[in-house]
């Protein structure tokens, strides 16, 4: 009887499930059909507009009319395209035709943390929130194209722009960039993923010719761009300044036509970097759609000073003379019109919003989740903010603005909480004494000595010292246009830290930077916190982590080599970095970052994927669902994670894969999956990470395609690239 009863229930529920799934199927196919219909309708409109445009009007749409806009067609109501930096917030308004700010009083914005911080969260859901907030601010500021995100791979710790990017691992950058793009574009603002490609240094960026193998190109330097275009569906992409195999990336046949437009089926717009266009024929034929920033004569009294662009008068002359088919021009204009229908001509796009609590909360959450706890001897941290301690805060970075400077990603923040301000707000009962300690400005030797003496004197009497230093956005620090000149901390911070640690054992070093630095004082201080350029909420986030309001959960998105020569790019000398002024060779090939450290057994100061917590976690039951897989299967790794400490915390379980006895050169292991999970104190959770077997493929230069090598692999499961809890052998047949 009961069995019949159970069968009848299961029958009913089965019928319900069937009806529901048919309903969902209909909806999705209706939705897909309607999207298809919309796409078809837009294509019809685009084709009809093309017939109404004169050749001059079409040419004008393919280049700038001002520093940050390209031309529309007023007589037909075809709008201009308005673009704005940058990846971490909407840049202040610039003048029409020069690089000065317009000094508007209504272009203050929320400064979000730099993308290294976002990558360090290892939290794709947070990346979506980030993109949504940023897109709303871009929309409110009436921008159609946001010039970001940047996803160039971190190859050398000296690159001035690493702070704008998402670290050294292509899988991490690929996973984190997609939700960011979806978030921004849901406000009807196009992202412009950059700098495509191989712009991995600022040194001679405008002309350096990068030589790299196809394998490293496809396995290391392109994946984040491919994910941005195919999975993120970015509506535009920015060419890089440098050359690749002899052609500038802004008009490069291999990168733009063969890979981007043909292989990846990109239907958006290729925009040059500002001043990155150098040749008319290459611009016409090699995939460039909009030329921006080519130096004009800066004289707006002359009509169309931008007509001397490579895609300007000389392009027009070639069309009129019949030397170039008009269909080449039409393809560019159709792409631009499609971008407009996705943005400025999209009548359904929202209004956006700016400087609101939601955006500040997003900035704060990303900042607190991105901060990485690197060392915490005797669990000195967190410091209870109810205590009436004397806290010495030392260092210029405790007060220096980090949203200004750094090049095109600089911001005019409506609000920026400095670390000192955040600490004073949070540690209300403490006696906080501040001392500059060092200065990035020119000081006499005497002044520098006095700064140091004053810092040491307050350190002596304090219960605990928060040294807040690192790099900054000054030239040849973390800044566009130039690389760092050396690997250690600038302004004699190393010496100052050692002197402070000598007089106070409770020294906490907080580094604010976008790059790795050497740490000769590592064993002399109690705690080390890697903070990033955290934007408007910087001080609140740092204070929350130092007092334990937030339990740190960030993981390093790039390795910290002990010394510069331990880094792959620097191991191979000048021809590898920075090149000979004309060309540079990526001799380390696929062994970038931890791939190099692991495979060459060079222990880093701190490893990719490393980050501590105020609690502790234990992994158990780490298993794969099978031992053998075929090349189209999915590997399921599951494990249990127990919070063995006494505070709630978040952990990032990382899954790396390595091929044993490969027929080609391979890194020991490569990140292929990760999951961040929050667990209550004493809690136990089970997680599962899926990896498609085809993601284990290497790029086979013999067939110019991906190839899943059969044979034995090892699955490495842990919470850092250098802390593996279990190795699981599997076989691909
Ligand atoms: C700069 C940067 C690019 C920026 C553009 C506009 O040179 O390389 O990232 O978006 O010009 O400012």
XYZ file of C-alpha atoms and ligand atoms in Angstrom:
745
model
C 0.000 0.000 0.000
C 2.712 2.403 1.079
C 4.758 1.455 -1.943
C 1.775 2.241 -4.246
C 1.281 5.508 -2.335
C 4.967 6.386 -2.793
C 4.769 5.493 -6.492
C 1.655 7.708 -6.981
C 3.419 10.657 -5.248
C 6.538 10.227 -7.281
C 4.394 10.016 -10.434
C 2.665 13.308 -9.529
C 5.939 15.039 -8.709
C 7.487 13.643 -11.865
C 4.622 15.082 -13.939
C 5.060 18.435 -12.186
C 8.803 18.404 -12.899
C 8.136 17.533 -16.532
C 5.593 20.380 -16.934
C 7.968 22.811 -15.258
C 10.933 21.814 -17.420
C 8.859 22.060 -20.620
C 7.726 25.516 -19.462
C 11.327 26.599 -18.777
C 12.414 25.216 -22.133
C 9.707 27.196 -23.900
C 10.634 30.380 -22.062
C 14.326 30.004 -22.833
C 13.729 29.195 -26.453
C 11.210 32.068 -26.686
C 13.802 34.324 -25.081
C 16.520 33.099 -27.424
C 14.115 33.500 -30.335
C 13.187 37.005 -29.220
C 16.872 37.909 -28.821
C 17.386 36.519 -32.289
C 14.448 38.571 -33.535
C 15.863 41.701 -31.872
C 19.238 41.015 -33.411
C 17.676 40.552 -36.828
C 15.692 43.778 -36.449
C 18.846 45.678 -35.476
C 20.736 44.248 -38.433
C 17.963 45.421 -40.762
C 18.113 48.913 -39.243
C 21.904 48.996 -39.534
C 21.800 47.935 -43.159
C 19.262 50.654 -43.946
C 21.248 53.377 -42.157
C 24.375 52.416 -44.087
C 22.605 53.241 -47.335
C 21.796 56.757 -46.052
C 25.332 57.664 -45.005
C 27.771 59.495 -47.236
C 31.306 58.140 -47.509
C 32.590 61.198 -45.625
C 30.147 60.516 -42.781
C 31.182 56.868 -42.616
C 34.884 57.756 -42.538
C 34.282 60.306 -39.775
C 32.644 57.604 -37.610
C 35.903 55.615 -37.714
C 37.968 58.127 -35.800
C 37.941 60.591 -32.945
C 36.332 64.001 -32.991
C 37.713 64.866 -29.551
C 39.901 63.282 -26.905
C 37.185 60.906 -25.720
C 34.459 60.834 -28.373
C 34.061 59.584 -31.916
C 31.885 61.220 -34.550
C 28.159 60.716 -35.039
C 25.912 61.821 -37.905
C 23.772 64.679 -36.538
C 21.577 65.029 -39.646
C 20.397 61.410 -39.237
C 20.339 61.300 -35.452
C 23.244 58.883 -35.310
C 24.846 59.786 -31.948
C 28.480 60.369 -31.089
C 30.150 57.661 -29.014
C 31.363 58.903 -25.632
C 34.152 56.960 -23.964
C 35.736 57.219 -20.538
C 38.431 55.637 -18.478
C 38.775 53.548 -16.467
C 38.701 50.142 -14.965
C 38.260 51.232 -11.308
C 35.894 54.179 -11.663
C 34.702 56.838 -14.100
C 37.461 59.356 -14.824
C 36.820 63.079 -14.423
C 35.717 64.989 -17.517
C 38.553 65.965 -19.850
C 38.664 68.949 -22.174
C 37.423 68.426 -25.705
C 40.782 68.534 -27.344
C 43.608 68.404 -24.804
C 44.737 66.321 -21.836
C 43.662 68.808 -19.187
C 40.730 68.216 -16.905
C 37.624 70.289 -17.526
C 37.281 70.854 -13.770
C 33.602 70.176 -13.705
C 32.056 70.184 -10.258
C 29.643 67.308 -10.919
C 31.974 64.500 -11.993
C 32.952 63.145 -8.582
C 32.523 59.385 -8.395
C 32.999 56.252 -6.309
C 36.550 54.949 -6.535
C 36.462 51.138 -6.541
C 39.474 49.013 -5.591
C 42.062 48.331 -8.283
C 41.565 45.125 -10.252
C 44.442 43.327 -8.517
C 42.330 43.621 -5.376
C 39.276 42.288 -7.196
C 41.340 39.349 -8.462
C 42.646 38.736 -4.930
C 39.075 38.169 -3.710
C 38.861 35.013 -5.884
C 35.126 35.798 -5.760
C 33.388 35.927 -9.183
C 30.066 36.947 -7.600
C 31.772 40.012 -6.150
C 33.175 40.786 -9.583
C 29.611 40.926 -10.935
C 28.620 43.357 -8.146
C 31.692 45.420 -8.986
C 30.722 45.570 -12.673
C 27.098 46.448 -11.886
C 28.092 49.350 -9.622
C 30.705 50.622 -12.052
C 28.323 50.347 -15.005
C 25.663 52.339 -13.161
C 28.148 55.145 -12.512
C 29.332 55.140 -16.143
C 25.727 55.244 -17.332
C 24.880 58.100 -15.003
C 27.884 59.998 -16.333
C 26.416 59.413 -19.836
C 29.344 57.291 -21.069
C 28.738 54.726 -23.820
C 32.088 52.935 -23.599
C 34.053 52.237 -20.412
C 37.757 51.861 -21.223
C 38.359 48.790 -19.113
C 38.829 46.184 -17.698
C 42.521 45.559 -18.172
C 43.550 41.892 -18.197
C 47.187 41.863 -19.264
C 49.113 39.089 -17.512
C 51.510 39.996 -14.694
C 54.864 38.946 -16.173
C 57.282 41.177 -14.275
C 56.900 42.861 -10.843
C 58.288 46.042 -12.403
C 55.382 46.696 -14.794
C 53.950 50.096 -13.846
C 50.377 49.065 -14.684
C 50.083 45.675 -12.987
C 47.785 47.281 -10.404
C 45.196 47.749 -13.145
C 45.176 44.060 -14.084
C 44.128 40.681 -12.636
C 47.381 38.911 -11.842
C 49.637 36.225 -13.290
C 47.253 33.375 -13.921
C 45.111 33.181 -17.082
C 42.416 31.012 -15.425
C 41.966 33.427 -12.506
C 41.866 36.460 -14.817
C 39.466 34.684 -17.201
C 37.125 33.684 -14.378
C 37.090 37.125 -12.774
C 36.771 39.261 -15.906
C 33.535 37.707 -17.263
C 31.116 38.711 -14.464
C 32.669 42.208 -14.347
C 31.799 42.664 -18.046
C 28.278 41.293 -17.593
C 27.789 43.700 -14.689
C 28.946 46.787 -16.545
C 27.088 46.013 -19.783
C 23.753 45.455 -18.070
C 23.616 49.246 -17.746
C 23.901 49.601 -21.508
C 27.538 50.683 -21.267
C 30.101 48.806 -23.361
C 33.247 47.486 -21.765
C 36.429 47.838 -23.783
C 38.665 45.034 -22.564
C 42.336 46.049 -22.816
C 45.183 46.105 -23.855
C 44.953 43.494 -26.554
C 47.568 42.063 -26.389
C 50.995 41.428 -24.772
C 51.214 44.884 -23.181
C 53.000 43.460 -20.130
C 55.275 46.405 -19.390
C 55.286 50.172 -19.742
C 58.963 50.378 -20.713
C 59.045 51.422 -24.415
C 55.370 50.413 -24.655
C 54.693 52.464 -27.764
C 56.879 50.463 -30.077
C 58.439 47.430 -28.382
C 57.963 44.366 -30.575
C 57.017 41.293 -28.544
C 58.172 37.914 -29.793
C 56.463 35.019 -28.044
C 55.582 31.437 -29.032
C 52.089 30.562 -30.230
C 51.830 28.248 -27.256
C 52.523 30.961 -24.660
C 50.360 33.407 -26.599
C 47.328 31.092 -26.493
C 47.920 29.486 -23.087
C 49.012 32.526 -21.066
C 48.405 35.903 -22.744
C 45.129 35.457 -24.686
C 42.817 33.377 -22.429
C 41.489 36.331 -20.404
C 40.777 38.261 -23.617
C 39.133 35.177 -25.135
C 36.929 34.746 -22.058
C 36.086 38.462 -22.107
C 34.987 38.252 -25.739
C 33.349 34.823 -25.913
C 31.926 34.395 -22.390
C 31.808 38.033 -21.317
C 30.604 39.224 -24.742
C 32.461 42.527 -24.348
C 31.104 44.916 -26.964
C 34.484 46.478 -27.666
C 38.186 45.796 -27.209
C 41.225 48.065 -27.153
C 44.367 47.390 -29.170
C 47.639 47.633 -27.274
C 50.443 50.093 -27.951
C 53.177 47.540 -28.526
C 53.883 45.426 -31.566
C 53.466 41.676 -31.937
C 55.586 39.946 -34.579
C 56.358 43.258 -36.196
C 52.883 44.836 -36.449
C 51.353 47.289 -33.982
C 48.600 45.553 -32.038
C 46.072 48.278 -32.955
C 46.202 47.020 -36.532
C 47.565 43.503 -36.333
C 46.424 40.891 -38.817
C 47.024 37.868 -36.553
C 45.501 39.308 -33.372
C 42.579 41.270 -34.828
C 41.523 39.460 -38.006
C 42.741 35.861 -37.668
C 42.086 35.344 -33.962
C 39.632 37.984 -32.686
C 37.265 38.456 -35.640
C 37.607 35.115 -37.439
C 38.271 32.505 -34.764
C 36.440 34.152 -31.851
C 33.648 35.552 -34.068
C 33.884 39.005 -32.402
C 31.018 41.239 -33.633
C 32.018 44.343 -31.666
C 34.337 47.272 -32.207
C 38.139 47.406 -32.097
C 39.265 50.734 -30.654
C 42.905 51.784 -30.795
C 44.753 52.803 -27.695
C 45.230 56.536 -27.666
C 47.923 57.224 -30.208
C 48.367 53.534 -30.925
C 47.604 53.831 -34.673
C 50.569 54.106 -37.024
C 49.657 53.024 -40.556
C 46.718 53.677 -42.906
C 46.727 50.449 -44.934
C 47.213 48.276 -41.856
C 44.424 50.196 -40.073
C 42.100 49.693 -43.027
C 42.801 45.999 -43.607
C 43.979 44.644 -40.233
C 40.842 45.007 -38.155
C 40.905 48.481 -36.573
C 37.433 50.083 -36.417
C 37.837 53.356 -34.462
C 41.096 55.327 -34.272
C 41.431 57.308 -31.067
C 44.021 59.637 -29.670
C 46.180 60.103 -32.746
C 47.910 63.404 -32.041
C 45.888 66.075 -33.823
C 47.146 69.577 -34.327
C 45.394 70.439 -31.078
C 43.803 73.353 -32.883
C 40.041 73.047 -32.706
C 39.633 76.273 -34.692
C 40.471 74.224 -37.786
C 37.420 72.074 -38.654
C 38.053 68.334 -38.288
C 41.660 68.517 -37.110
C 41.211 64.794 -36.631
C 40.865 64.293 -40.337
C 44.603 63.837 -40.537
C 44.042 60.512 -38.815
C 45.188 57.361 -40.548
C 41.490 56.419 -40.844
C 40.712 60.001 -41.926
C 41.479 61.813 -45.152
C 43.937 59.192 -46.457
C 41.305 56.480 -45.932
C 38.709 58.650 -47.724
C 41.077 59.249 -50.636
C 41.587 55.495 -51.064
C 37.855 54.813 -51.054
C 37.081 57.598 -53.527
C 39.885 56.495 -55.820
C 38.502 52.959 -55.741
C 41.771 51.692 -54.289
C 39.862 50.375 -51.260
C 36.449 48.712 -51.527
C 33.680 50.588 -49.691
C 32.608 47.255 -48.170
C 35.721 47.403 -45.956
C 34.530 50.743 -44.604
C 30.951 49.487 -44.263
C 32.065 46.586 -42.057
C 33.661 49.052 -39.627
C 30.606 51.326 -39.608
C 28.179 48.400 -39.128
C 30.157 47.324 -36.070
C 30.056 50.863 -34.709
C 26.287 51.106 -35.333
C 25.773 47.748 -33.584
C 27.711 49.092 -30.604
C 25.412 52.132 -30.633
C 22.286 49.938 -30.651
C 23.708 48.181 -27.601
C 24.406 51.502 -25.869
C 23.314 55.007 -26.853
C 20.552 53.836 -29.240
C 19.273 51.261 -26.746
C 16.042 52.935 -25.606
C 15.613 50.420 -22.758
C 18.869 51.066 -20.996
C 18.572 52.229 -17.351
C 19.435 55.721 -16.084
C 22.323 54.659 -13.852
C 23.213 56.051 -10.449
C 26.254 57.459 -8.710
C 27.955 57.909 -5.323
C 25.284 55.957 -3.465
C 25.453 53.619 -0.464
C 25.171 50.543 -2.665
C 28.291 51.520 -4.584
C 30.228 52.343 -1.412
C 29.200 48.983 0.011
C 30.462 47.238 -3.113
C 33.756 49.119 -2.919
C 34.079 48.222 0.771
C 33.227 44.543 0.258
C 35.698 44.116 -2.584
C 38.361 45.946 -0.572
C 37.934 43.872 2.584
C 37.706 40.581 0.659
C 40.778 41.395 -1.405
C 43.153 42.237 1.452
C 45.657 39.389 1.960
C 47.054 38.449 5.376
C 50.594 37.234 4.666
C 52.017 36.784 8.158
C 50.583 36.916 11.663
C 53.065 35.670 14.263
C 51.585 34.931 17.700
C 48.281 36.009 16.193
C 49.121 39.601 17.007
C 46.227 40.526 14.717
C 43.402 41.308 15.047
C 43.832 44.151 17.545
C 40.723 44.581 19.658
C 39.408 48.077 18.995
C 37.884 48.353 22.464
C 41.358 48.384 23.947
C 42.903 51.695 25.034
C 46.221 50.841 23.497
C 48.733 53.346 22.239
C 48.961 52.671 18.525
C 51.750 54.224 16.464
C 50.693 54.692 12.836
C 53.758 55.333 10.693
C 54.147 55.846 6.949
C 53.216 58.195 4.153
C 50.706 55.726 2.721
C 48.561 56.160 5.829
C 47.577 59.567 4.528
C 48.559 59.798 0.835
C 45.690 59.781 -1.668
C 45.874 56.702 -3.863
C 42.928 57.408 -6.145
C 44.790 60.251 -7.862
C 47.834 59.600 -10.035
C 48.849 56.390 -11.754
C 47.918 57.541 -15.232
C 44.651 57.095 -17.124
C 42.980 55.100 -14.311
C 43.225 58.041 -11.899
C 39.976 59.217 -10.327
C 38.245 62.221 -8.761
C 36.672 60.433 -5.831
C 33.703 61.961 -4.042
C 35.120 60.311 -0.939
C 38.412 58.639 -0.038
C 38.907 57.374 3.511
C 42.637 57.275 4.222
C 44.058 54.425 6.338
C 44.785 56.882 9.190
C 41.256 58.238 9.109
C 39.810 54.733 9.021
C 41.953 53.656 11.960
C 41.017 56.705 14.057
C 37.332 56.018 13.344
C 37.582 52.352 14.226
C 39.977 52.404 17.203
C 38.049 55.060 19.130
C 39.432 54.098 22.547
C 43.021 53.829 21.420
C 45.611 56.560 21.641
C 46.664 56.824 17.990
C 49.864 58.737 17.278
C 50.804 59.375 13.638
C 54.229 59.967 12.158
C 55.068 60.353 8.466
C 58.238 58.272 8.795
C 59.306 58.716 5.173
C 58.345 60.920 2.257
C 58.034 60.471 -1.505
C 58.766 64.160 -1.887
C 62.240 65.618 -2.172
C 63.524 66.122 1.340
C 66.978 67.068 2.537
C 69.045 64.365 4.184
C 68.494 66.126 7.498
C 64.732 66.207 7.066
C 64.662 62.544 6.132
C 66.678 61.712 9.232
C 64.323 63.748 11.403
C 61.304 61.964 9.935
C 62.934 58.639 10.769
C 63.919 59.697 14.293
C 60.424 60.945 15.079
C 58.915 57.691 13.803
C 61.232 55.564 15.911
C 60.552 57.640 18.986
C 56.765 57.090 18.793
C 57.308 53.432 17.906
C 59.318 52.979 21.102
C 56.468 54.026 23.384
C 53.574 52.400 21.526
C 51.886 49.090 22.368
C 51.670 48.249 18.681
C 52.908 49.791 15.437
C 50.957 49.891 12.175
C 53.549 50.715 9.521
C 51.609 51.731 6.411
C 53.867 51.955 3.394
C 54.425 50.244 0.080
C 54.407 51.805 -3.372
C 52.313 54.677 -4.681
C 50.961 56.138 -7.931
C 53.955 58.396 -8.562
C 55.909 58.022 -11.775
C 58.075 54.874 -11.895
C 56.050 53.408 -9.072
C 52.632 51.862 -9.761
C 51.897 54.151 -12.660
C 51.247 54.122 -16.394
C 53.947 55.186 -18.782
C 56.995 53.908 -16.899
C 58.087 50.807 -15.028
C 59.595 50.587 -11.531
C 63.376 50.877 -11.523
C 63.992 48.296 -8.805
C 62.232 45.599 -6.837
C 62.546 46.883 -3.276
C 60.389 49.385 -1.424
C 61.241 52.999 -2.317
C 62.148 55.935 -0.006
C 64.328 53.782 2.328
C 61.279 52.067 3.829
C 63.193 48.803 4.317
C 65.663 50.486 6.679
C 62.882 52.312 8.515
C 60.871 49.111 9.011
C 63.928 47.349 10.442
C 64.606 50.278 12.799
C 60.999 50.287 13.997
C 60.943 46.522 14.499
C 64.096 46.851 16.608
C 62.329 49.096 19.132
C 58.882 47.495 19.015
C 58.344 43.760 18.540
C 54.621 44.320 17.862
C 55.145 45.754 14.403
C 52.514 45.210 11.710
C 53.496 46.119 8.139
C 50.623 47.062 5.832
C 51.770 47.312 2.201
C 49.642 49.390 -0.148
C 50.725 48.450 -3.684
C 49.809 46.799 -6.954
C 53.027 44.876 -7.317
C 55.276 42.474 -5.425
C 58.208 43.946 -3.507
C 61.219 42.443 -1.733
C 60.862 41.991 2.035
C 64.282 41.833 3.732
C 62.493 42.577 7.039
C 60.003 39.704 6.717
C 61.353 37.788 9.727
C 61.689 40.882 11.874
C 58.057 41.968 11.977
C 55.107 40.173 13.542
C 52.461 40.658 10.860
C 52.337 41.541 7.182
C 49.161 42.616 5.378
C 49.057 43.053 1.598
C 46.590 45.823 0.922
C 45.903 47.066 -2.585
C 44.793 50.396 -3.970
C 41.413 50.131 -2.322
C 39.688 53.313 -3.510
C 37.070 55.301 -1.612
C 36.710 52.819 1.248
C 40.431 52.139 1.756
C 40.737 53.259 5.358
C 37.519 51.618 6.466
C 38.539 48.311 4.878
C 42.051 48.272 6.316
C 40.748 49.176 9.782
C 38.078 46.461 9.573
C 40.677 43.807 8.834
C 43.173 45.022 11.456
C 40.549 45.023 14.210
C 38.926 41.741 13.132
C 35.552 43.176 12.102
C 36.385 41.401 8.845
C 38.291 38.129 8.802
C 40.743 38.444 5.864
C 40.147 36.003 2.979
C 42.171 37.408 0.083
C 44.661 35.245 -1.837
C 47.650 36.537 -3.840
C 46.855 36.884 -7.551
C 50.573 36.887 -8.295
C 53.788 35.471 -6.803
C 56.152 37.493 -4.610
C 59.656 36.371 -5.668
C 62.337 36.707 -2.972
C 64.510 38.610 -5.429
C 63.954 39.949 -8.938
C 66.184 37.362 -10.627
C 63.889 34.664 -9.231
C 61.218 35.993 -11.587
C 61.039 34.234 -14.966
C 61.110 37.359 -17.144
C 64.202 38.657 -15.326
C 65.964 35.319 -15.254
C 66.616 35.580 -18.982
C 68.173 39.037 -18.869
C 67.624 42.211 -20.864
C 66.417 40.664 -24.127
C 63.590 39.160 -22.123
C 62.930 42.295 -20.057
C 62.766 45.113 -21.009
C 64.097 44.125 -24.450
C 66.756 45.820 -26.572
C 64.638 48.879 -27.314
C 63.218 47.315 -30.480
C 62.295 43.743 -29.634
C 61.910 41.584 -26.583
C 61.633 37.807 -26.335
C 59.378 36.102 -23.807
C 61.971 33.398 -23.263
C 60.240 31.921 -20.221
C 57.453 30.982 -22.645
C 54.579 29.332 -20.705
C 56.429 29.336 -17.355
C 55.059 32.600 -15.964
C 54.665 33.278 -12.243
C 54.056 30.241 -10.053
C 54.441 28.048 -13.139
C 58.102 29.115 -13.075
C 58.565 28.869 -9.303
C 56.987 25.391 -9.132
C 58.697 23.945 -12.196
C 62.139 25.360 -11.414
C 61.772 24.758 -7.642
C 62.451 28.409 -6.825
C 60.665 29.097 -3.534
C 58.924 32.496 -3.593
C 58.654 34.840 -0.615
C 54.894 34.331 -0.868
C 53.165 32.113 -3.406
C 50.345 32.648 -5.843
C 47.032 31.766 -4.170
C 48.449 32.246 -0.651
C 46.568 34.127 2.036
C 45.983 33.564 5.773
C 42.889 33.931 7.916
C 42.120 34.651 11.590
C 40.563 31.207 11.841
C 41.830 27.879 10.459
C 40.453 25.376 7.982
C 40.959 21.666 7.449
C 40.295 19.858 4.179
C 39.187 16.225 4.197
C 37.556 13.611 1.963
C 39.300 15.057 -1.080
C 38.239 12.863 -3.980
C 37.624 12.793 -7.717
C 34.424 11.214 -8.989
C 36.372 8.893 -11.272
C 39.907 7.714 -11.926
C 39.624 7.679 -15.699
C 38.048 10.242 -18.029
C 37.640 10.634 -21.746
C 38.609 13.858 -23.455
C 35.075 15.257 -23.491
C 34.245 14.444 -19.891
C 34.032 16.534 -16.725
C 36.205 15.963 -13.681
C 34.343 16.470 -10.367
C 36.544 17.146 -7.379
C 34.805 17.207 -4.020
C 36.059 17.748 -0.511
C 34.923 18.704 2.956
C 36.120 21.908 4.559
C 35.959 22.342 8.334
C 36.382 25.664 10.110
C 38.546 24.491 12.985
C 38.997 27.971 14.468
C 36.742 30.142 16.626
C 35.627 32.771 14.118
C 33.660 32.586 10.890
C 35.844 32.831 7.835
C 36.183 32.297 4.101
C 38.536 29.889 2.372
C 39.453 29.479 -1.296
C 39.855 25.864 -2.335
C 42.107 25.706 -5.362
C 42.459 22.879 -7.875
C 45.583 22.661 -10.029
C 46.320 20.066 -12.699
C 49.663 18.739 -13.979
C 50.495 16.272 -16.747
C 52.986 13.496 -15.921
C 55.593 12.553 -18.544
C 54.127 14.925 -21.120
C 55.418 14.836 -24.679
C 55.669 18.638 -24.547
C 57.108 21.091 -22.048
C 54.610 21.703 -19.241
C 54.401 23.606 -16.001
C 54.348 21.338 -12.950
C 50.740 22.383 -12.365
C 48.208 24.980 -13.538
C 45.135 26.439 -11.842
C 41.997 24.904 -13.379
C 39.359 25.540 -10.724
C 38.669 27.321 -7.437
C 35.797 27.987 -5.087
C 35.487 30.480 -2.230
C 33.315 29.387 0.659
C 32.239 31.029 3.926
C 32.053 28.709 6.932
C 30.800 29.475 10.430
C 33.178 28.719 13.305
C 33.171 24.970 13.880
C 31.177 24.518 10.669
C 31.711 21.816 8.055
C 30.823 22.255 4.397
C 31.182 20.064 1.356
C 32.175 21.644 -1.932
C 32.475 20.422 -5.500
C 34.646 21.860 -8.259
C 34.053 20.785 -11.860
C 36.730 20.883 -14.534
C 35.951 20.122 -18.170
C 38.615 17.735 -19.461
C 39.055 19.845 -22.593
C 40.351 22.637 -20.323
C 43.443 20.470 -19.685
C 44.458 20.836 -23.337
C 47.740 22.425 -24.346
C 48.054 24.603 -27.422
C 49.644 22.302 -29.988
C 51.750 24.350 -32.412
C 51.902 21.405 -34.793
C 48.161 21.655 -35.479
C 47.665 25.294 -34.405
C 44.895 24.129 -32.146
C 44.175 22.800 -28.683
C 45.101 19.200 -27.959
C 44.073 17.101 -24.936
C 47.039 14.821 -24.310
C 45.997 11.354 -23.187
C 47.729 9.718 -20.252
C 48.356 10.296 -16.550
C 47.675 13.569 -14.770
C 47.809 14.721 -11.193
C 45.068 16.789 -9.577
C 46.465 19.042 -6.824
C 43.930 20.270 -4.260
C 44.820 22.873 -1.635
C 44.391 26.450 -0.444
C 47.457 27.906 -2.145
C 49.751 26.975 -5.027
C 52.347 26.037 -2.417
C 50.035 24.358 0.063
C 48.547 21.244 -1.493
C 46.485 18.998 0.788
C 46.142 16.084 -1.610
C 47.346 14.863 -4.978
C 44.918 12.681 -6.937
C 46.213 10.647 -9.911
C 43.798 10.375 -12.825
C 44.043 9.167 -16.425
C 42.655 10.635 -19.624
C 41.968 7.973 -22.209
C 46.053 55.459 -22.284
C 45.964 54.011 -21.842
C 44.590 53.428 -21.998
C 43.549 54.517 -21.769
C 43.669 55.510 -22.906
C 42.728 56.701 -22.731
O 47.267 55.705 -22.891
O 46.914 53.094 -22.372
O 44.462 52.367 -21.037
O 42.246 53.951 -21.727
O 45.008 55.968 -23.085
O 43.103 57.439 -21.613
